[in-house]
Amino acid sequence: MALSMTTYKGYLKKPYCSMHYPAASFTVVADTPENLRPKQQSQLNSQALYKEDFEKNKGEGFSVVADTPEMQRLKKTQQQMSDIKYQDDFEKSSIRRDAPPPESRQDKVEPPPIPEVFIQPRPTAAAAAAAAAAAPPGGERRFQAVYSYAAADEDEVSLQEGDLLSDVALIDEGWMVGCNQRTGQQGMLPANYVKPV
């Protein structure tokens, strides 16, 4: 057969016709650790394998996560946020509980009376020292600050460790009203920062 530029095929720099062109034969490759590593890597990178695992594990729940310090900090933050949300919901529900039932409400809703707040003028340093040294009258509840506290709002009282407090009354769980004898300030203060004297 005469070979031309259109009929010949080259193999290893020799010309062949299409009938005698050597057929490529595949060799068997052994599964050695060197050959298995790229195979496993390509399987890990495969989107098909990822999708298959996703479909298989769908609806089985969450996997176990290692308890690292970062995860513990995240859990603690989520718990605090949950506690704050719960406290807000509790306060809102207690406000709703105080309201009369719908059928007993009157057509005209009157706002509750605003309680009067009396703020004592700030005494001088000498008067505050004299008041601190004087014994409390019978029935007055006195407390002492165990920790320092910086007031966060206008109606709160700042405390320093060891401050004496008079005219203390419990508002609710966690907050009290009293007068700091050192500064003469009167207002709200955290109940867990003081102890009775």
N, CA and C of each residue as an Amber inpcrd file, in Angstrom:
protein
   591
   0.8580000  -1.1810000   0.0000000   0.0000000   0.0000000   0.0000000
   0.8930000   1.2300000   0.0000000   0.6170000   2.1320000  -0.8650000
   1.4000000   3.3560000  -0.9360000   0.8810000   4.3110000   0.1230000
   1.7880000   4.8530000   0.9390000   1.4150000   5.7820000   2.0170000
   1.5420000   7.2120000   1.5290000   0.5970000   8.0160000   1.8630000
   0.6630000   9.4410000   1.5320000   0.5160000  10.2280000   2.8350000
   0.5430000  11.5390000   2.7170000   0.4560000  12.3880000   3.9090000
  -0.8960000  12.2410000   4.6020000  -1.9070000  11.8250000   3.8660000
  -3.2390000  11.7090000   4.4690000  -3.5300000  10.3030000   4.9710000
  -2.7810000   9.2940000   4.5650000  -3.1050000   7.9270000   4.9480000
  -2.1650000   7.3380000   5.9900000  -1.0260000   7.9580000   6.2510000
  -0.1180000   7.3110000   7.1980000  -0.3270000   7.8550000   8.6040000
   0.1010000   7.0460000   9.5890000   0.0930000   7.4480000  10.9940000
   1.4760000   7.1820000  11.5350000   1.9750000   8.0690000  12.3390000
   3.2960000   7.8950000  12.8970000   3.2470000   7.3040000  14.2980000
   4.1910000   6.3880000  14.5510000   4.3210000   5.7920000  15.8750000
   5.7890000   5.5570000  16.1310000   6.3510000   6.1720000  17.1890000
   7.7750000   6.0750000  17.5180000   8.6420000   6.4280000  16.3080000
   8.2840000   7.4920000  15.5960000   9.0210000   8.0330000  14.4600000
   9.0740000   7.0790000  13.2590000   8.0960000   6.1880000  13.1700000
   8.0180000   5.3000000  12.0100000   6.6170000   5.4330000  11.4040000
   6.4970000   5.3590000  10.0500000   5.1770000   5.4760000   9.4160000
   4.4430000   4.1380000   9.4050000   3.1200000   4.1740000   9.6080000
   2.2630000   2.9760000   9.5770000   0.9780000   3.3360000   8.8660000
   0.3960000   2.3140000   8.2140000  -0.9450000   2.5110000   7.6780000
  -1.9280000   2.2510000   8.8120000  -3.1940000   2.6330000   8.5920000
  -4.1630000   2.5070000   9.6710000  -4.4040000   1.0490000  10.0550000
  -4.1960000   0.1260000   9.1460000  -4.4190000  -1.2860000   9.4440000
  -3.3160000  -1.8670000  10.3120000  -2.0740000  -1.4320000  10.1020000
  -0.9490000  -1.9910000  10.8630000  -0.4690000  -1.0800000  12.0020000
  -1.2740000  -0.0490000  12.3020000  -0.8810000   0.8700000  13.3740000
  -0.8970000   0.1090000  14.6980000   0.1890000   0.1710000  15.4850000
   0.2260000  -0.6160000  16.7300000  -0.8510000  -0.1530000  17.7190000
  -1.5590000  -1.1270000  18.2710000  -2.6160000  -0.8310000  19.2470000
  -1.9740000  -0.5770000  20.6030000  -2.4920000   0.4080000  21.3020000
  -1.9650000   0.7200000  22.6310000  -2.5140000  -0.2850000  23.6210000
  -1.6410000  -0.8570000  24.3950000  -2.0680000  -1.8150000  25.4230000
  -1.8170000  -1.1750000  26.7870000  -2.7680000  -1.3620000  27.6940000
  -2.6640000  -0.7660000  29.0200000  -1.9820000  -1.7280000  29.9640000
  -1.2010000  -1.1770000  30.8500000  -0.4960000  -2.0080000  31.8300000
  -1.2450000  -1.9530000  33.1520000  -1.1030000  -2.9810000  33.9280000
  -1.7300000  -3.0410000  35.2440000  -0.8130000  -2.3290000  36.2230000
  -1.4110000  -1.4150000  37.0270000  -0.6230000  -0.6640000  38.0090000
  -0.9270000  -1.2250000  39.3810000   0.1020000  -1.5100000  40.1330000
  -0.0620000  -2.0580000  41.4810000  -0.5170000  -0.9600000  42.4330000
  -1.3310000  -1.3260000  43.4240000  -1.7860000  -0.3760000  44.4300000
  -0.7170000  -0.2080000  45.5020000   0.2750000   0.5720000  45.1720000
   1.3340000   0.8680000  46.1450000   0.9280000   2.1120000  46.9350000
   1.5310000   2.3510000  48.0990000   1.1960000   3.5580000  48.8670000
   1.3790000   4.8360000  48.0580000   2.3940000   4.8440000  47.1580000
   2.6150000   6.0350000  46.3330000   1.4700000   6.2580000  45.3580000
   0.8930000   5.1710000  44.8280000  -0.2180000   5.2990000  43.8920000
  -1.5590000   5.5250000  44.6010000  -1.6800000   5.0000000  45.8270000
  -2.9350000   5.1580000  46.5660000  -3.1310000   6.5960000  47.0580000
  -2.0260000   7.2690000  47.4290000  -2.1410000   8.6250000  47.9640000
  -2.7990000   9.5900000  46.9740000  -2.3670000   9.6750000  45.7050000
  -3.0800000  10.5740000  44.7670000  -4.5320000  10.1610000  44.5280000
  -4.7880000   8.8410000  44.5590000  -6.1550000   8.3610000  44.3580000
  -7.0570000   8.8320000  45.5060000  -6.5610000   8.6990000  46.7420000
  -7.3400000   9.1430000  47.8970000  -7.5220000  10.6620000  47.8890000
  -6.4660000  11.3640000  47.4960000  -6.5580000  12.8260000  47.4430000
  -7.6010000  13.2780000  46.4300000  -7.6250000  12.6210000  45.2870000
  -8.6100000  12.9980000  44.2670000 -10.0230000  12.6570000  44.7340000
 -10.1840000  11.5720000  45.5210000 -11.5050000  11.2390000  46.0530000
 -11.9600000  12.2900000  47.0760000 -11.0330000  12.7650000  47.9130000
 -11.3850000  13.7770000  48.9000000 -11.8090000  15.0760000  48.2350000
 -11.1410000  15.3980000  47.1330000 -11.4590000  16.6330000  46.4340000
 -12.6800000  16.5080000  45.5410000 -13.1770000  15.3240000  45.3800000
 -14.2760000  15.1030000  44.4510000 -15.5740000  15.6690000  45.0140000
 -16.2520000  16.4630000  44.2020000 -17.5480000  17.0050000  44.6060000
 -18.6110000  15.9010000  44.6560000 -18.4400000  14.9050000  43.8320000
 -19.4050000  13.8040000  43.8100000 -19.3940000  13.0720000  45.1440000
 -18.1870000  12.8360000  45.6970000 -18.0780000  12.1560000  46.9880000
 -18.6650000  13.0200000  48.0930000 -18.4070000  14.3080000  48.0290000
 -18.9590000  15.2290000  49.0300000 -20.4790000  15.1960000  48.9980000
 -21.0420000  15.2620000  47.7930000 -22.5010000  15.2530000  47.6580000
 -23.0710000  13.9340000  48.1410000 -22.3890000  12.8300000  47.8430000
 -22.8520000  11.5120000  48.2740000 -22.8670000  11.4300000  49.8030000
 -21.8040000  11.9110000  50.4540000 -21.7520000  11.9060000  51.9180000
 -22.8280000  12.8040000  52.5010000 -23.0400000  13.9520000  51.8630000
 -24.0600000  14.8800000  52.3450000 -25.4400000  14.2380000  52.2940000
 -25.7500000  13.5880000  51.1580000 -27.0630000  12.9500000  51.0150000
 -27.2140000  11.7980000  52.0040000 -26.1380000  11.0680000  52.2290000
 -26.1950000   9.9260000  53.1370000 -26.3880000  10.3790000  54.5910000
 -25.7220000  11.4650000  54.9900000 -25.7700000  11.9190000  56.3840000
 -26.8540000  12.9530000  56.6410000 -27.6350000  13.2970000  55.6330000
 -28.6550000  14.3300000  55.8000000 -29.6900000  13.8450000  56.8080000
 -29.9710000  14.6930000  57.7960000 -30.9900000  14.3690000  58.7840000
 -30.5060000  13.5280000  59.9390000 -29.2100000  13.2280000  60.0010000
 -28.7020000  12.4100000  61.0970000 -28.3160000  13.2370000  62.3070000
 -28.3780000  14.5640000  62.2290000 -28.0130000  15.3920000  63.3770000
 -26.6110000  15.9260000  63.2310000 -26.1380000  16.4800000  64.3280000
 -24.8450000  17.1410000  64.3130000 -23.7390000  16.1670000  64.6950000
 -22.5590000  16.4370000  64.1890000 -21.4120000  15.6030000  64.5430000
 -20.8040000  16.0980000  65.8440000 -20.0620000  15.2400000  66.4950000
 -19.4290000  15.5890000  67.7630000 -18.2540000  16.5100000  67.4790000
 -18.1800000  17.6210000  68.2080000 -17.1150000  18.5980000  68.0110000
 -16.1990000  18.5510000  69.2230000 -14.9020000  18.6590000  68.9920000
 -13.9380000  18.6250000  70.0900000 -14.1920000  19.7900000  71.0430000
 -14.0260000  19.5370000  72.3460000 -14.2880000  20.5520000  73.3700000
 -13.0200000  21.3670000  73.6000000 -12.7840000  22.3150000  72.7090000
 -11.6050000  23.1700000  72.8040000 -11.9390000  24.4070000  73.6260000
 -10.9350000  25.1500000  74.1030000 -11.2270000  26.3930000  74.8360000
 -12.0480000  27.3700000  74.0060000 -11.8130000  27.4010000  72.7150000
 -12.5830000  28.2970000  71.8500000 -14.0580000  27.8970000  71.8240000
 -14.3300000  26.5780000  71.7430000 -15.7110000  26.0970000  71.7390000
 -16.3710000  26.3540000  73.0940000 -15.6060000  26.1970000  74.1960000
 -16.1620000  26.4650000  75.5240000 -16.5300000  27.9320000  75.6540000
 -15.6770000  28.8280000  75.1470000 -15.9670000  30.2600000  75.1900000
 -17.2230000  30.5720000  74.3720000 -17.3630000  29.9360000  73.2120000
 -18.5380000  30.1380000  72.3720000 -19.7990000  29.6490000  73.0800000
 -19.7150000  28.4620000  73.7320000 -20.8650000  27.9340000  74.4730000
 -21.2680000  28.8840000  75.5950000 -20.2520000  29.4040000  76.3160000
 -20.5280000  30.3110000  77.4370000 -21.2060000  31.5860000  76.9360000
 -20.7300000  32.1350000  75.8170000 -21.3410000  33.3400000  75.2510000
 -22.7800000  33.0750000  74.8430000 -23.0240000  31.9280000  74.1870000
 -24.3840000  31.5890000  73.7810000 -25.2860000  31.4090000  74.9890000
 -24.7510000  30.8090000  76.0720000 -25.5480000  30.6160000  77.2890000
 -25.9120000  31.9610000  77.9050000 -24.9430000  32.9040000  77.9370000
 -25.2170000  34.2230000  78.4940000 -26.2750000  34.9420000  77.6670000
 -26.1640000  34.8610000  76.3380000 -27.1570000  35.4960000  75.4810000
 -28.5280000  34.8770000  75.7020000 -28.5650000  33.5530000  75.8870000
 -29.8240000  32.8640000  76.1400000 -30.4110000  33.3020000  77.4770000
 -29.5620000  33.4390000  78.5070000 -30.0380000  33.8810000  79.8180000
 -30.6080000  35.2840000  79.7450000 -29.9580000  36.1800000  79.0020000
 -30.4420000  37.5520000  78.8670000 -31.7970000  37.5540000  78.1700000
 -31.9160000  36.7700000  77.0850000 -33.1840000  36.6810000  76.3560000
 -34.2680000  36.1260000  77.2710000 -33.9350000  35.0910000  78.0500000
 -34.9110000  34.5000000  78.9680000 -35.3540000  35.5260000  80.0040000
 -34.4000000  36.2840000  80.5570000 -34.7160000  37.2980000  81.5650000
 -35.6320000  38.3730000  80.9730000 -35.3340000  38.8260000  79.7460000
 -36.1880000  39.8180000  79.0910000 -37.5980000  39.2830000  78.8950000
 -37.7070000  38.0330000  78.4180000 -39.0260000  37.4250000  78.2120000
 -39.7670000  37.2790000  79.5310000 -39.0270000  36.9080000  80.5920000
 -39.6460000  36.7460000  81.9110000 -40.1950000  38.0740000  82.4140000
 -39.4070000  39.1530000  82.2550000 -39.8590000  40.4570000  82.7120000
 -41.0720000  40.9200000  81.9140000 -41.0760000  40.6940000  80.6090000
 -42.2210000  41.0760000  79.7930000 -43.4630000  40.2890000  80.1910000
 -43.2830000  38.9800000  80.4670000 -44.4390000  38.1660000  80.8430000
 -44.9520000  38.5610000  82.2200000 -44.0720000  38.9710000  83.1360000
 -44.5330000  39.3880000  84.4600000 -45.2950000  40.7040000  84.3590000
 -44.9130000  41.5710000  83.4320000 -45.6540000  42.8200000  83.2240000
 -47.0380000  42.4940000  82.6770000 -47.1010000  41.5500000  81.7360000
 -48.3910000  41.1700000  81.1650000 -49.2680000  40.4860000  82.2160000
 -48.6740000  39.7300000  83.1500000 -49.4140000  39.0260000  84.1730000
 -50.0850000  40.0010000  85.1340000 -49.4400000  41.1680000  85.3730000
 -49.9930000  42.1560000  86.2830000 -51.2080000  42.8580000  85.6840000
 -51.3580000  42.8340000  84.3650000 -52.4760000  43.5100000  83.7140000
 -53.7630000  42.7300000  83.9730000 -54.8920000  43.4290000  84.0870000
 -56.1610000  42.7170000  84.3070000 -56.5450000  41.9290000  83.0730000
 -57.3640000  40.8770000  83.2350000 -57.7890000  40.1090000  82.0620000
 -58.5910000  40.9830000  81.1140000 -58.6590000  40.6280000  79.8270000
 -59.3120000  41.4770000  78.8270000 -60.7660000  41.8000000  79.1520000
 -61.5280000  40.8340000  79.7110000 -62.9390000  41.1020000  79.9460000
 -63.1680000  42.0530000  81.1150000 -62.2130000  42.1600000  82.0520000
 -62.4040000  43.0530000  83.1890000 -61.8010000  44.4320000  82.9600000
 -61.1750000  44.6450000  81.8430000 -60.6050000  45.9550000  81.5400000
 -61.7060000  46.9520000  81.2230000 -61.4710000  48.1940000  81.5960000
 -62.4270000  49.2440000  81.2640000 -62.0900000  49.7870000  79.8840000
 -63.0580000  50.4720000  79.2840000 -62.8090000  51.0560000  77.9690000
 -61.7320000  52.1140000  78.0420000 -61.7370000  52.8700000  79.1160000
 -60.7420000  53.9260000  79.2630000 -59.5890000  53.3940000  80.1100000
 -58.4050000  53.3400000  79.5210000 -57.2370000  52.8230000  80.2310000
 -56.4990000  53.9930000  80.8570000 -56.3600000  53.9420000  82.1770000
 -55.6530000  55.0020000  82.8840000 -54.2230000  54.5500000  83.1490000
 -53.2500000  55.4250000  82.9420000 -51.8650000  55.0490000  83.2320000
 -51.6790000  54.9150000  84.7300000 -50.7850000  54.0330000  85.1590000
 -50.5400000  53.8650000  86.5920000 -49.9130000  55.1400000  87.1530000
 -50.1440000  55.4170000  88.4300000 -49.5600000  56.6190000  89.0160000
 -48.0390000  56.5150000  89.0520000 -47.3890000  57.6340000  88.8200000
 -45.9270000  57.6700000  88.8260000 -45.4680000  57.8340000  90.2670000
 -44.6330000  56.9000000  90.7620000 -44.1820000  57.0200000  92.1460000
 -43.2610000  58.2340000  92.2980000 -43.3930000  58.8730000  93.4380000
 -42.5430000  60.0280000  93.7130000 -41.1980000  59.5470000  94.2230000
 -40.1390000  60.1190000  93.7070000 -38.7920000  59.7630000  94.1230000
 -38.1930000  60.9730000  94.8230000 -37.7700000  60.7700000  96.0460000
 -37.1550000  61.8440000  96.8090000 -35.6560000  61.6240000  96.8100000
 -34.9250000  62.5860000  96.2950000 -33.4630000  62.5060000  96.2860000
 -32.9510000  63.4750000  97.3370000 -32.2060000  62.8970000  98.2770000
 -31.6700000  63.7310000  99.3390000 -30.4910000  64.5210000  98.7960000
 -30.3510000  65.7790000  99.2560000 -29.1830000  66.5420000  98.8190000
 -27.9220000  65.8980000  99.3520000 -26.8520000  66.0560000  98.5970000
 -25.5770000  65.4500000  98.9590000 -24.9900000  66.1860000 100.1650000
 -24.7470000  65.4690000 101.2660000 -24.1740000  66.1380000 102.4430000
 -22.6910000  66.4050000 102.2470000 -22.1620000  67.2540000 103.0950000
 -20.7330000  67.5540000 103.0380000 -19.9620000  66.3500000 103.5510000
 -18.6380000  66.3680000 103.3620000 -17.8020000  65.2480000 103.7900000
 -17.8670000  65.0700000 105.3010000 -17.9060000  66.1850000 106.0500000
 -17.9610000  66.1040000 107.5120000 -19.2830000  65.4950000 107.9530000
 -20.3860000  65.8800000 107.2870000 -21.6860000  65.3340000 107.6440000
 -21.7680000  63.8530000 107.3080000 -21.1490000  63.4480000 106.1760000
 -21.1470000  62.0340000 105.8050000 -20.3450000  61.2180000 106.7990000
 -19.1990000  61.7450000 107.2530000 -18.3850000  61.0340000 108.2320000
 -19.1290000  60.9100000 109.5570000 -19.8380000  61.9660000 109.9650000
 -20.6060000  61.9240000 111.2110000 -21.7390000  60.9110000 111.1000000
 -22.3840000  60.8550000 109.9210000 -23.4760000  59.9010000 109.7360000
 -22.9660000  58.4710000 109.7510000 -21.7630000  58.2550000 109.2110000
 -21.1810000  56.9140000 109.1980000 -20.8150000  56.4710000 110.5970000
 -20.3540000  57.3890000 111.4330000 -19.9370000  57.0370000 112.7850000
 -21.1410000  56.8290000 113.6880000 -22.2570000  57.5010000 113.3980000
 -23.4330000  57.3970000 114.2590000 -24.0470000  56.0130000 114.1350000
 -24.5950000  55.5410000 115.2310000 -25.2530000  54.2320000 115.2280000
 -26.5830000  54.3600000 114.5090000 -26.9700000  53.3510000 113.7780000
 -28.2300000  53.4290000 113.0470000 -29.4150000  53.3620000 113.9900000
 -30.4890000  54.0880000 113.6840000 -31.6710000  53.9970000 114.5370000
 -32.2900000  52.6110000 114.4320000 -33.0880000  52.2650000 115.3880000
 -33.6910000  50.9290000 115.4190000 -34.5300000  50.6640000 114.1860000
 -34.3650000  49.4860000 113.6140000 -35.1510000  49.0980000 112.4440000
 -34.4970000  49.4610000 111.1190000 -33.4920000  50.3390000 111.0880000
 -32.8410000  50.7140000 109.8280000 -31.8950000  49.5920000 109.4240000
 -31.9320000  49.2500000 108.1610000 -31.0640000  48.1780000 107.6650000
 -29.8020000  48.7860000 107.0940000 -28.6370000  48.3320000 107.5940000
 -27.3440000  48.8370000 107.0930000 -26.5950000  47.7000000 106.4170000
 -25.8980000  48.0730000 105.3590000 -25.1070000  47.1090000 104.6010000
 -23.7300000  47.7030000 104.3630000 -22.7930000  46.8050000 103.9830000
 -21.4350000  47.2420000 103.6570000 -21.0630000  46.6750000 102.2900000
 -20.3960000  47.5010000 101.4800000 -19.9850000  47.0620000 100.1410000
 -18.8470000  46.0620000 100.2540000 -19.0090000  44.9230000  99.6030000
 -17.9730000  43.8850000  99.5920000 -17.0410000  44.0900000  98.3990000
 -17.5800000  44.6150000  97.2900000 -16.8120000  44.8620000  96.0700000
 -17.0600000  46.2960000  95.6000000 -16.1530000  46.8030000  94.7860000
 -16.3560000  48.1180000  94.1680000 -17.2910000  47.9690000  92.9740000
 -18.0890000  49.0160000  92.7220000 -19.0490000  48.9890000  91.6220000
 -19.1490000  50.3900000  91.0250000 -19.0230000  50.4880000  89.7090000
 -19.1700000  51.7650000  89.0060000 -20.5930000  51.8510000  88.4710000
 -21.2870000  52.9380000  88.7820000 -22.6810000  53.1120000  88.3590000
 -22.7680000  53.1410000  86.8390000 -23.7270000  52.3860000  86.2900000
 -23.9140000  52.3320000  84.8370000 -25.0060000  53.2880000  84.3740000
 -25.9290000  53.6780000  85.2660000 -27.0170000  54.5970000  84.9240000
 -27.0600000  55.7260000  85.9450000 -27.8760000  56.7340000  85.6360000
 -27.9970000  57.8890000  86.5270000 -28.6130000  57.5190000  87.8670000
 -29.5160000  56.5260000  87.8680000 -30.2110000  56.1820000  89.1020000
 -29.4800000  55.1460000  89.9380000 -28.2420000  54.7970000  89.5740000
 -27.4560000  53.8270000  90.3310000 -26.4270000  54.5390000  91.2020000
 -25.9440000  53.8230000  92.2120000 -24.9780000  54.3550000  93.1640000
 -23.6440000  53.6570000  92.9480000 -22.5570000  54.4340000  92.8720000
 -21.2210000  53.8490000  92.7730000 -20.7700000  53.4320000  94.1640000
 -20.0200000  52.3260000  94.2230000 -19.5500000  51.7910000  95.5030000
 -18.0540000  51.5810000  95.4560000 -17.4340000  51.7220000  96.6290000
 -16.0520000  51.2940000  96.8160000 -16.0600000  50.2630000  97.9190000
 -15.1420000  49.3390000  97.8650000 -15.1020000  48.2760000  98.8520000
 -15.0140000  48.8670000 100.2590000 -15.9370000  48.4530000 101.1230000
 -15.9520000  48.9280000 102.5000000 -16.9500000  50.0480000 102.7490000
 -17.5750000  50.6200000 101.7190000 -18.5600000  51.6890000 101.9120000
 -19.7340000  51.1800000 102.7410000 -20.2370000  52.0440000 103.6310000
 -21.4130000  51.7210000 104.4280000 -22.6450000  52.2820000 103.7380000
 -23.7290000  51.5020000 103.7580000 -24.9720000  51.8780000 103.0930000
 -26.0970000  51.8780000 104.1230000 -26.9490000  52.9080000 104.0620000
 -28.0800000  52.9790000 104.9800000 -29.3660000  53.0650000 104.1900000
 -30.5010000  52.9440000 104.8950000 -31.8400000  52.9950000 104.2790000
 -31.9380000  52.0240000 103.1050000 -31.4610000  50.8060000 103.2940000
 -31.4220000  49.8210000 102.2130000 -32.7300000  49.0450000 102.1760000
 -33.2820000  48.9360000 100.9770000 -34.5070000  48.1520000 100.7770000
 -34.3510000  47.3110000  99.5200000 -34.8320000  46.0790000  99.5780000
 -34.7360000  45.1530000  98.4460000 -35.8340000  45.4830000  97.4360000
 -35.4260000  45.6790000  96.1570000 -36.3950000  45.9620000  95.0870000
 -36.8870000  44.6440000  94.4980000 -35.9720000  43.8830000  93.9650000
 -36.2730000  42.5550000  93.4440000 -35.0130000  41.7260000  93.5960000
 -35.0450000  40.5260000  93.0800000 -33.8850000  39.6560000  93.2110000
 -32.7190000  40.2210000  92.4180000 -31.6930000  40.6930000  93.1330000
 -30.5080000  41.2100000  92.4660000 -30.3070000  42.7010000  92.6120000
 -31.3390000  43.4940000  92.9710000 -31.1910000  44.9430000  93.0630000
 -31.7890000  45.4650000  94.3570000 -31.1410000  46.4920000  94.9180000
 -31.5790000  47.1380000  96.1510000 -31.5430000  48.6470000  95.9520000
 -32.1780000  49.3660000  96.8700000 -32.1130000  50.8200000  96.9050000
 -31.5050000  51.1880000  98.2400000 -30.5670000  52.1370000  98.2260000
 -29.9440000  52.5610000  99.4740000 -29.1470000  53.8270000  99.2810000
 -28.5830000  54.3110000 100.3970000 -27.8080000  55.5480000 100.3990000
 -26.3710000  55.2180000 100.7910000 -25.4270000  55.6360000  99.9640000
 -24.0070000  55.4520000 100.2640000 -23.6050000  56.5530000 101.2350000
 -23.1950000  56.1710000 102.4440000 -22.8920000  57.1760000 103.4700000
 -21.6150000  57.9410000 103.1650000 -20.6910000  57.3600000 102.4110000
 -19.4450000  58.0530000 102.0780000 -19.7000000  59.2040000 101.1070000
 -20.5260000  58.9530000 100.0700000 -20.7520000  59.9680000  99.0350000
 -22.0730000  60.7110000  99.2020000 -23.0080000  60.1370000  99.9370000
 -24.3130000  60.7540000 100.0900000 -25.2550000  60.4440000  98.9410000
 -24.8140000  59.6490000  97.9590000 -25.6550000  59.2910000  96.8170000
 -26.7220000  58.2910000  97.2570000 -27.8950000  58.4190000  96.6790000
 -28.9630000  57.4850000  96.9480000 -29.4680000  56.9610000  95.6160000
 -29.7030000  55.6520000  95.5500000 -30.1900000  55.0590000  94.3060000
 -30.0930000  53.5530000  94.3400000 -30.1150000  52.9480000  93.1490000
 -30.0940000  51.4890000  93.0370000 -28.6650000  50.9740000  93.1140000
 -28.5300000  49.7520000  93.6620000 -27.2150000  49.1050000  93.7450000
 -27.4070000  47.6050000  93.6590000 -26.3970000  46.8840000  93.1250000
 -26.5280000  45.4350000  92.9790000 -26.4540000  44.7470000  94.3390000
 -27.3910000  43.8360000  94.5810000 -27.4900000  43.1800000  95.8800000
 -26.3260000  42.2240000  96.1500000 -25.7210000  41.6690000  95.1060000
 -24.6260000  40.7130000  95.3280000 -23.2890000  41.4070000  95.5770000
 -23.2680000  42.7510000  95.6130000 -22.0360000  43.4850000  95.8960000
 -21.9720000  43.9460000  97.3500000 -23.0330000  43.6830000  98.1420000
 -23.0850000  44.1570000  99.5130000 -23.4330000  43.0140000 100.4560000
 -23.1540000  43.2460000 101.7430000 -23.5240000  42.2530000 102.7790000
 -24.0840000  43.0210000 103.9670000 -24.9940000  42.4040000 104.7460000
 -25.5480000  43.0960000 105.8990000 -24.4970000  43.2890000 106.9770000
 -24.6300000  44.3910000 107.7080000 -23.7020000  44.6920000 108.8050000
 -24.4100000  44.4410000 110.1060000
